[in-house]
Short mmCIF file of C-alpha atoms and ligand atoms in Angstrom, two decimals:
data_model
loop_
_atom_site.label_atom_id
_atom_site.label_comp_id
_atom_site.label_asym_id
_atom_site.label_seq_id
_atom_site.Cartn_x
_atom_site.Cartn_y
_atom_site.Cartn_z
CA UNK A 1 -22.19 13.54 -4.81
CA UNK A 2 -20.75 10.17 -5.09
CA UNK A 3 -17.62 10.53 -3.18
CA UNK A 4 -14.18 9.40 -4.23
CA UNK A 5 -13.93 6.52 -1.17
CA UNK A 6 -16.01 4.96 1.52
CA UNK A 7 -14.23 3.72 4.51
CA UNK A 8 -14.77 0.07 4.62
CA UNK A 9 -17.91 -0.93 7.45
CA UNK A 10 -19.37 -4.43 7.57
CA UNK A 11 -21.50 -4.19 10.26
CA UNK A 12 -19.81 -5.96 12.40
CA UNK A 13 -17.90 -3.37 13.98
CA UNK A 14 -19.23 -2.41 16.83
CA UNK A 15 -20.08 -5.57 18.23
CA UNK A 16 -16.63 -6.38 18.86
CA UNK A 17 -15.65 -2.88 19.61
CA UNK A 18 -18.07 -3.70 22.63
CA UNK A 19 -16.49 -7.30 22.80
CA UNK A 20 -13.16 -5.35 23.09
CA UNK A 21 -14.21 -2.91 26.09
CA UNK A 22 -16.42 -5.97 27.71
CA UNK A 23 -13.07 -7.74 28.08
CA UNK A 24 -11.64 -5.01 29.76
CA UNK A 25 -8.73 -4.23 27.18
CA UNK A 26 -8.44 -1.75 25.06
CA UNK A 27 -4.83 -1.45 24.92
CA UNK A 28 -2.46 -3.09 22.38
CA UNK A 29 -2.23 -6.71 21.55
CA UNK A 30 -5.65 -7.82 22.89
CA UNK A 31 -8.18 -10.38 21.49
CA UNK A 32 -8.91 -8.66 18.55
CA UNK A 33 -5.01 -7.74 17.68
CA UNK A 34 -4.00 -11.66 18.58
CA UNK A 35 -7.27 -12.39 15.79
CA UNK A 36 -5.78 -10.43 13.20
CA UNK A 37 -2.48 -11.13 13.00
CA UNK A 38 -2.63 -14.46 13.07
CA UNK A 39 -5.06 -14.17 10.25
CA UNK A 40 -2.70 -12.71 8.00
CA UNK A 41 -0.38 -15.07 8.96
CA UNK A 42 -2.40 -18.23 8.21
CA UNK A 43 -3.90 -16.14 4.75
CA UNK A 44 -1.13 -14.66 3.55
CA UNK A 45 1.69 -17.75 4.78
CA UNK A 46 3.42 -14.63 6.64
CA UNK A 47 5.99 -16.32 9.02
CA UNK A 48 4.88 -12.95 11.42
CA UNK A 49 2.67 -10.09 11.49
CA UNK A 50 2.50 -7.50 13.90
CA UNK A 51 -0.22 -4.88 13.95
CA UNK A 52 0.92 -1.61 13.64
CA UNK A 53 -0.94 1.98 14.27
CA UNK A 54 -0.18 2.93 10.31
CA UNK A 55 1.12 1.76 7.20
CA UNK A 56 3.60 4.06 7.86
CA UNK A 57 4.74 3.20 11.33
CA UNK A 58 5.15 -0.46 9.56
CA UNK A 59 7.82 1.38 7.08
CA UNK A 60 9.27 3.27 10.34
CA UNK A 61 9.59 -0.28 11.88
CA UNK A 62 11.23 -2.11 8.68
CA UNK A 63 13.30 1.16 7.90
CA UNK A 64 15.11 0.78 11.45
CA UNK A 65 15.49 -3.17 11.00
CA UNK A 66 17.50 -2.65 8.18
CA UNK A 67 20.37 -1.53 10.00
CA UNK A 68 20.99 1.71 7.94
CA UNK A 69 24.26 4.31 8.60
CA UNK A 70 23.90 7.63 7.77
CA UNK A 71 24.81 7.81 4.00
CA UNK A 72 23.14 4.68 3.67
CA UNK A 73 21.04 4.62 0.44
CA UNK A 74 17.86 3.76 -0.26
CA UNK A 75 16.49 3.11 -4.10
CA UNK A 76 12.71 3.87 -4.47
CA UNK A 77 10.04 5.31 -7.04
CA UNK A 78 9.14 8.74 -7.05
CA UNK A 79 6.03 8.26 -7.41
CA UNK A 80 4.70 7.34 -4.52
CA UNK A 81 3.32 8.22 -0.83
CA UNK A 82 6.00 10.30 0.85
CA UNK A 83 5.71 7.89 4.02
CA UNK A 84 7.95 5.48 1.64
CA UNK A 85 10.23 8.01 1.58
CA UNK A 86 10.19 9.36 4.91
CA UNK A 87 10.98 5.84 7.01
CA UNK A 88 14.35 5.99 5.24
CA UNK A 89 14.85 9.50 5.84
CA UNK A 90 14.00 8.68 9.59
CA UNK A 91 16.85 6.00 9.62
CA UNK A 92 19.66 8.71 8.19
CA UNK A 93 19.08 7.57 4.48
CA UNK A 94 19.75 9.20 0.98
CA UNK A 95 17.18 8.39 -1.47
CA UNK A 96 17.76 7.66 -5.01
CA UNK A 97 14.32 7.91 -7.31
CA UNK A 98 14.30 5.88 -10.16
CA UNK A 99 11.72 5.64 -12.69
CA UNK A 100 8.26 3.85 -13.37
CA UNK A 101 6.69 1.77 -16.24
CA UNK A 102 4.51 3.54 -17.78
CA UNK A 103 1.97 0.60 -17.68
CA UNK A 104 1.93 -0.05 -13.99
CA UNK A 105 3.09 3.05 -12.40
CA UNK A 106 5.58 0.96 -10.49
CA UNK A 107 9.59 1.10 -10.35
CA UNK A 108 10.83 -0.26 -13.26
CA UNK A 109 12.93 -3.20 -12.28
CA UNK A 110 14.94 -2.97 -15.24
CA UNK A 111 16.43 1.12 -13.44
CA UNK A 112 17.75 -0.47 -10.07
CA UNK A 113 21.19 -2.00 -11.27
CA UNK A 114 21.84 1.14 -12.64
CA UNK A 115 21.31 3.29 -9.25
CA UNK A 116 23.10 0.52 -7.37
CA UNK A 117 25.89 2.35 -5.68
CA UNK A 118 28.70 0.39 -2.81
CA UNK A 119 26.20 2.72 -0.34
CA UNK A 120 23.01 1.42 -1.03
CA UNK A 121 21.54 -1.09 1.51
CA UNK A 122 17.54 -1.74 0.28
CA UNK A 123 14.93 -1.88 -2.52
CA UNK A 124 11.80 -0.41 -2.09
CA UNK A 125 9.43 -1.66 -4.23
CA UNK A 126 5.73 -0.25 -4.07
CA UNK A 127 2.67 -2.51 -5.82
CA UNK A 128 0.99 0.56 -6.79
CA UNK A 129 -2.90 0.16 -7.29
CA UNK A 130 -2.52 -3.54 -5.32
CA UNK A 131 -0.79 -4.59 -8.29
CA UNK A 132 2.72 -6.08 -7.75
CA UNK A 133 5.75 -4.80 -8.51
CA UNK A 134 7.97 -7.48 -11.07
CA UNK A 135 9.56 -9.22 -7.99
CA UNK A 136 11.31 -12.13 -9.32
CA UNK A 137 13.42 -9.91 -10.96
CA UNK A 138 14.06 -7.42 -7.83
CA UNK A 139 14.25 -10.41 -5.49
CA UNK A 140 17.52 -11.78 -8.04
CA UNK A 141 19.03 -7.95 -7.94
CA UNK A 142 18.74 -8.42 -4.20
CA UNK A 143 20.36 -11.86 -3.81
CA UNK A 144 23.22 -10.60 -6.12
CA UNK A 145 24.03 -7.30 -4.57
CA UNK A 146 23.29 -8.39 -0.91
CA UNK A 147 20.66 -5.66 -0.73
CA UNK A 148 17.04 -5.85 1.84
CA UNK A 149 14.17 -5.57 0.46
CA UNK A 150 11.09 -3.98 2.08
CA UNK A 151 7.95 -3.88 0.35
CA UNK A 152 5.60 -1.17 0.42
CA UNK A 153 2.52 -3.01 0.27
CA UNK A 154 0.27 -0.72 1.69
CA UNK A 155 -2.02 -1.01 -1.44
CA UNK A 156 -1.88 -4.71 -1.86
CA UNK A 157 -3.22 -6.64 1.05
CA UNK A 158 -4.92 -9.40 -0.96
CA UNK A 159 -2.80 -9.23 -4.19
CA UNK A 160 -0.58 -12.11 -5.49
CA UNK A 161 2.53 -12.27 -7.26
CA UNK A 162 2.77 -15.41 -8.96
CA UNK A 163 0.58 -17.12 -6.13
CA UNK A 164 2.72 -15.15 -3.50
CA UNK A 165 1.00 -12.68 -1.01
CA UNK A 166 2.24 -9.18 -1.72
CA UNK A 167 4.42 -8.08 1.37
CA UNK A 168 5.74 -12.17 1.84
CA UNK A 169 8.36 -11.66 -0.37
CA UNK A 170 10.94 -9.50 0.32
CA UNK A 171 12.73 -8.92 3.58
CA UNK A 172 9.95 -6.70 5.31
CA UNK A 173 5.97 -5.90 3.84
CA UNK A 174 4.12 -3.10 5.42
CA UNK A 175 0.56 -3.15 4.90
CA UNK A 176 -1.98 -0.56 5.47
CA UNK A 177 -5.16 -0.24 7.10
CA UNK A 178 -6.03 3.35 6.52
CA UNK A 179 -9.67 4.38 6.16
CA UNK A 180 -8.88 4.89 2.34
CA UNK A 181 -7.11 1.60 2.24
CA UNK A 182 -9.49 -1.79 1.27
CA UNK A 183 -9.79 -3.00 4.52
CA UNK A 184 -9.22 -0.30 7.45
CA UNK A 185 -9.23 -0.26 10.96
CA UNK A 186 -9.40 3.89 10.63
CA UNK A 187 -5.53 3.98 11.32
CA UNK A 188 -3.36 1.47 11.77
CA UNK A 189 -0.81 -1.55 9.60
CA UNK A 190 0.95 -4.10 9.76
CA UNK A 191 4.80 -5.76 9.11
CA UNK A 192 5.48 -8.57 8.00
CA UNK A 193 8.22 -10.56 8.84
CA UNK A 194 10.01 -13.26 6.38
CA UNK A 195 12.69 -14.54 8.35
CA UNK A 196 13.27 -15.42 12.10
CA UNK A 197 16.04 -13.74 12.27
CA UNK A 198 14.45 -9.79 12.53
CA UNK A 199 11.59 -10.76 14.50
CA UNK A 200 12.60 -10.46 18.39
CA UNK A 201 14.18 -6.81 17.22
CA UNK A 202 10.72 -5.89 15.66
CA UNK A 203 8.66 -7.16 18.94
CA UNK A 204 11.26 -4.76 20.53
CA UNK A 205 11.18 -1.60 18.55
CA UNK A 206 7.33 -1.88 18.99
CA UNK A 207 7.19 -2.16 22.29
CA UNK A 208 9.27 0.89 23.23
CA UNK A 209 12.50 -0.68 23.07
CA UNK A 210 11.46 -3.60 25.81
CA UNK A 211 11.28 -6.97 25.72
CA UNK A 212 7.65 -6.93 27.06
CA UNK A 213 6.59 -9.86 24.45
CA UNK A 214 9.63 -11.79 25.84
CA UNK A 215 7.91 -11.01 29.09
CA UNK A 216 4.89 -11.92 28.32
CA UNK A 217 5.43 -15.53 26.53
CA UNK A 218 7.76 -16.47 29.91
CA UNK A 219 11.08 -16.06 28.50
CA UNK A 220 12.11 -13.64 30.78
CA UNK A 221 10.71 -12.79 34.67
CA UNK A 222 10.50 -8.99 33.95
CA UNK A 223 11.00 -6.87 31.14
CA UNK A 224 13.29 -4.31 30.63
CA UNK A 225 14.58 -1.65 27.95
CA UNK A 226 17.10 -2.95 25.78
CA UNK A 227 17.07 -1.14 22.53
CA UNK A 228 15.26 1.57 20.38
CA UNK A 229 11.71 1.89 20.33
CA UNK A 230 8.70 2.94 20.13
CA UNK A 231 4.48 3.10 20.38
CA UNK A 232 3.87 0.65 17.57
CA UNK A 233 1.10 -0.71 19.24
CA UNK A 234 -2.34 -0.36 17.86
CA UNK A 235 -5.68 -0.28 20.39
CA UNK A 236 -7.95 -3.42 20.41
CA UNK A 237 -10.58 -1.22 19.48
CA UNK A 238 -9.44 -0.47 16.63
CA UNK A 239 -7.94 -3.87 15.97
CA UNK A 240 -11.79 -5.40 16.71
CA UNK A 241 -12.85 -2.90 13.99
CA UNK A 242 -10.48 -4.36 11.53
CA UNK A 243 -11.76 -8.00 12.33
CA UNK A 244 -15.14 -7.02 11.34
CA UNK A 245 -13.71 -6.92 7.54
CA UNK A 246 -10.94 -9.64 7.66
CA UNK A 247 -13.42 -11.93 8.34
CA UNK A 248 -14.98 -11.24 5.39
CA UNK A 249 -12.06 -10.40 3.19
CA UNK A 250 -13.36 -12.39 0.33
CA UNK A 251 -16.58 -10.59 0.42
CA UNK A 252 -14.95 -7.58 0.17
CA UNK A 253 -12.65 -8.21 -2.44
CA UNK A 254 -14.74 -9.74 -4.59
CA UNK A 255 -17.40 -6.73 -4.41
CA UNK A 256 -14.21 -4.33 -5.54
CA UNK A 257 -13.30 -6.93 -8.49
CA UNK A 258 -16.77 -6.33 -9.39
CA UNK A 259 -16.92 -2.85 -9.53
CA UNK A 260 -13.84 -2.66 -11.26
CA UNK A 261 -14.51 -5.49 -13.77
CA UNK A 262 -17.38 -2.87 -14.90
CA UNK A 263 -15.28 0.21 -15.25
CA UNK A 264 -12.82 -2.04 -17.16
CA UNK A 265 -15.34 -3.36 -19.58
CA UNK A 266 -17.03 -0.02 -19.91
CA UNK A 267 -13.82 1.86 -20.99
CA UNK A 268 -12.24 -0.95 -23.11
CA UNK A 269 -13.33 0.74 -26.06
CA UNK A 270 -11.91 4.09 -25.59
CA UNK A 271 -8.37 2.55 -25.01
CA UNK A 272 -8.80 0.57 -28.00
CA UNK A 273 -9.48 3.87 -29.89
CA UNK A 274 -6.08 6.05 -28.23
CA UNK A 275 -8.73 8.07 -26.57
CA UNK A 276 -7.27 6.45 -22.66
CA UNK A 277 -4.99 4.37 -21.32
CA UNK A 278 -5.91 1.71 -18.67
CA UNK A 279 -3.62 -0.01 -16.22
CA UNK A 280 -1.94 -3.03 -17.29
CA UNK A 281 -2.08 -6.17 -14.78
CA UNK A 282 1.19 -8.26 -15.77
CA UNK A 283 0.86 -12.31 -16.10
CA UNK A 284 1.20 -13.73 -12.74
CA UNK A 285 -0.60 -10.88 -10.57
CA UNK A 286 -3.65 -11.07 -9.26
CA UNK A 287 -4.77 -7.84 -7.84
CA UNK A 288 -7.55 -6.36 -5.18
CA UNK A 289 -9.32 -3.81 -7.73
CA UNK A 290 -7.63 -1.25 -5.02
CA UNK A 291 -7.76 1.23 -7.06
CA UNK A 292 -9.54 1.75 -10.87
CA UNK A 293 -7.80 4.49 -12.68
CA UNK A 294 -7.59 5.79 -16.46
CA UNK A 295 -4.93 7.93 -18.18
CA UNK A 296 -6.33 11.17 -19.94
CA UNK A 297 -4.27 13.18 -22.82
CA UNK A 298 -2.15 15.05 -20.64
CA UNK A 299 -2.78 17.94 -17.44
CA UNK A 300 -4.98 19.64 -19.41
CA UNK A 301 -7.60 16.65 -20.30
CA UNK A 302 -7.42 15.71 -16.82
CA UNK A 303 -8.29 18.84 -15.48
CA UNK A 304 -11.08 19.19 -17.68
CA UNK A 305 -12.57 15.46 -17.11
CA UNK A 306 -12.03 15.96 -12.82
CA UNK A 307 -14.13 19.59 -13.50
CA UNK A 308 -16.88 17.44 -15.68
CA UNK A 309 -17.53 14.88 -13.63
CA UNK A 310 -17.68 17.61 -10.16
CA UNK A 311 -20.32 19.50 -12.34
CA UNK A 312 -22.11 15.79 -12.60
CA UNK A 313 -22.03 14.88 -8.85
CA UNK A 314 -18.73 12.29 -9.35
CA UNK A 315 -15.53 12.81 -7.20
CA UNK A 316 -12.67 12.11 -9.09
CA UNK A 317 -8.99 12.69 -7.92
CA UNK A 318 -6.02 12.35 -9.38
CA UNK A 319 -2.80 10.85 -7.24
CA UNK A 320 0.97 11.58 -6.00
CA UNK A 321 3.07 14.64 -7.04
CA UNK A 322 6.70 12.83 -7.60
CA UNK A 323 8.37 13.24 -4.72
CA UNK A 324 12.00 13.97 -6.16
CA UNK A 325 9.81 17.45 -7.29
CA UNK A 326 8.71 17.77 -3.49
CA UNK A 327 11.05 20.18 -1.37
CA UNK A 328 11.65 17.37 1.57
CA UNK A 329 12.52 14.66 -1.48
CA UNK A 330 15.35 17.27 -2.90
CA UNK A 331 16.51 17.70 0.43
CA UNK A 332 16.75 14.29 0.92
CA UNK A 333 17.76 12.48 -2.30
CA UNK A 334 18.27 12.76 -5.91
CA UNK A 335 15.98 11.43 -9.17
CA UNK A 336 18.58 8.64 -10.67
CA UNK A 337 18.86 8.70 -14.40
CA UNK A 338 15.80 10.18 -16.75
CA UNK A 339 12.22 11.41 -15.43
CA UNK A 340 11.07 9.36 -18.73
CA UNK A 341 7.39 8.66 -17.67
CA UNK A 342 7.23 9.61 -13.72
CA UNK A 343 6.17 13.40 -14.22
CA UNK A 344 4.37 13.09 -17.47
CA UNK A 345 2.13 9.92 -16.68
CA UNK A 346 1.67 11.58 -13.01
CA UNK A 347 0.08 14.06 -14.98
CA UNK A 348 -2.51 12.34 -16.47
CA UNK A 349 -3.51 9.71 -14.35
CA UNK A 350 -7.21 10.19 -12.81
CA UNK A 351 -8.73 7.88 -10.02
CA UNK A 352 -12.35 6.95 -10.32
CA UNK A 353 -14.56 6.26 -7.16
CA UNK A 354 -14.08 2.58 -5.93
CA UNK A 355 -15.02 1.06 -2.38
CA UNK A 356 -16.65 -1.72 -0.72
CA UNK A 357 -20.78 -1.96 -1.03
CA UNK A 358 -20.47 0.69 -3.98
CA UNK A 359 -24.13 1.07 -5.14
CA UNK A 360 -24.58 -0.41 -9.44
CA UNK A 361 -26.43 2.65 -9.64
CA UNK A 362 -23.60 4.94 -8.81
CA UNK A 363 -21.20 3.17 -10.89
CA UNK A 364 -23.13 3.11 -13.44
CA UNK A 365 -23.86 7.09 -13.16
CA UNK A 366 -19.78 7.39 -13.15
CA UNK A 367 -19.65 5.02 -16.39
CA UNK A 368 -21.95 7.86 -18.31
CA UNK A 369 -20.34 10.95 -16.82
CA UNK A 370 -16.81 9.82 -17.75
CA UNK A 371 -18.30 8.70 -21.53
CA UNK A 372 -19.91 11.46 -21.84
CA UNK A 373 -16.57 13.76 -21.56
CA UNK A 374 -14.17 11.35 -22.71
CA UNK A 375 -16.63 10.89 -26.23
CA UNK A 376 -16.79 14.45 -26.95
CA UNK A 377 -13.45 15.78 -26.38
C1 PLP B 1 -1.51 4.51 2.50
C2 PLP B 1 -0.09 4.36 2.12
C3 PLP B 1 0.95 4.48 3.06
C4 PLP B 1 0.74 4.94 4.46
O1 PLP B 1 -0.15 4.22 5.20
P1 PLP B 1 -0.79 4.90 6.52
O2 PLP B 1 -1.52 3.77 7.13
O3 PLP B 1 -1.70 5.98 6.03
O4 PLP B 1 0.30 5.42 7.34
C5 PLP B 1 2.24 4.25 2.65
N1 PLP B 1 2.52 3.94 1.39
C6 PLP B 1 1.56 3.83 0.45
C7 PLP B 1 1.94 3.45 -0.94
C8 PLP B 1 0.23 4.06 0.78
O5 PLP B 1 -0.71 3.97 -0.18
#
């Protein structure tokens, strides 16, 4: 079977894993953790990153920086991981769901005016598939409403937006490094910080509410609790297991571009024909080949193709349920104006396997199972 994903392994690994317990610490912000973050710093030209146990616990972390009330609200796409949602939710939110573009699967800038209430406090854009979000646009909506904007960049460590690292431009970016994400420490993120202003609050809320990193640079002779917080801290284990792959983040990236350059060539001439859609990468983005997906007919086509290629050894899945249709995201929020393309293009989309070191055998092998079914039905 050639699965779906492939957690991301260099090699590397477990000699600093063994680095890690050599120098006797294993808890958070350790060699490896120091390594990383100021990697994505210097890469990405983040003022700060902190390493985070989950993409998610990054959203927890920007959700509570952004000051919410209850009643607060919150405008996001439905279509997307319910961890996007749930931050807010944490932080006494409402949620209004707006609608994607069909041709990115991300919230279409051109809805958020619209679901702009005196209540709401922050954007959410997510770069689905590592491919940004039109920010230029959101960032103006921002300025002029006095809204914060926290991007859900889980998907696009490595992408650009007009030469800008995905999760650099708005207020807050939360990356992930998930074992499905494209470079993984098993579990475990990241925030990223724009300003100055947020960042002592953030070194508090992940630190349990002290000022331990206060403590620890000399600012202060002991540390005490002084706000809200929590275990944001990831192990240096699992930190040294992430180094393994930053280091060679352009290795990695590039080997996904490849892969993904094939499927795209290969299936070029059934979107010219109306038989698929593919996923359209705007002018200005430059994306990580995170994710390589197609667009069948409707629920029915898809269904059909994800049986086919089972019966042919190739995992296929398809991707989010909209979350206004989810029972928490009713409980929680309501879908602003018309469910245009969210449910129906939900529906159709199908993921294709893509990861690091994939074999041009098995790619290939996925190329002819998906022509075979696409061609004949
Ligand atoms: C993976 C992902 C998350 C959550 O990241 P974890 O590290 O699994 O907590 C959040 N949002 C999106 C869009 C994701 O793809």
């Amino acid at each position: 079977m050639i699965s779906f994903n492939k957690a991301p392994f260099t090699g590397a690994e477990f000699g600093y894993i063994q680095q890690a317990i050599d120098g006797l610490k294993i808890s958070g912000d350790g060699l490896f953790t120091k390594k990383c973050s100021a990697w994505i710093e210097e890469r990405f030209a983040a003022r700060r990153a902190l390493l985070t146990t989950s993409g998610t616990s990054a959203l927890e972390m920007a959700a509570a920086l952004c000051d919410l009330q209850p009643g607060d609200e919150v405008i996001l796409p439905s279509y997307t991981f319910s961890s996007t949602a749930t931050a807010f939710v944490g932080q006494g939110a409402r949620l209004r769901f707006i609608d994607i573009r069909p041709d990115t699967m991300n919230l279409d800038e051109n809805l958020i005016e619209a679901a702009i209430t005196p209540r709401t406090r922050v954007i959410v854009p997510m770069h689905y598939a590592g491919v940004s979000c039109e920010m230029d646009t959101i960032m103006q909506i921002a300025r002029d409403h006095g809204l914060r904007v926290v991007e859900d960049a889980a998907q696009g460590v490595m992408s650009t937006y007009h030469g800008q690292a995905l999760g650099t431009i708005g207020d807050f970016g939360c990356y992930s490094f998930h074992e499905t994400k494209n470079y993984s420490m098993g579990e475990g993120g990241a925030l990223l910080i724009r300003d100055e202003e947020p960042i002592e609050t953030a070194e508090i809320y992940r630190e349990k509410g002290t000022d331990r990193s206060r403590f620890f640079r000399g600012q202060v002779d002991k540390y005490t609790w002084v706000d809200w917080g929590s275990s944001f801290l990831p192990s240096d284990m699992l930190a040294a297991y992430l180094w393994a792959q930053l280091e060679r983040a352009d290795e990695i990236d590039e080997d996904r571009l490849r892969t993904w350059r094939f499927y795209r060539q290969a299936f070029e001439p059934l979107a010219d024909d109306g038989r698929i859609e593919l996923q359209h990468i705007p002018e200005g983005c430059v994306h990580n080949a995170h994710m390589f997906y197609l667009k069948c007919r409707d629920l029915a086509d898809r269904a059909a193709f994800i049986a086919h290629m089972k019966d042919h050894g190739v995992q296929c899945v398809f991707h989010y349920i909209p979350l206004h249709s989810a029972p928490a995201g009713q409980r929680f929020g309501e879908f602003v104006g018309e469910d245009r393309h969210t449910t129906v293009e939900s529906e159709r989309l199908v993921r294709l396997p893509l990861y690091y070191g994939m074999d041009a055998h098995d790619r290939q092998k996925v190329v002819e199972m998906a022509l075979d079914y696409l061609q004949r039905s």
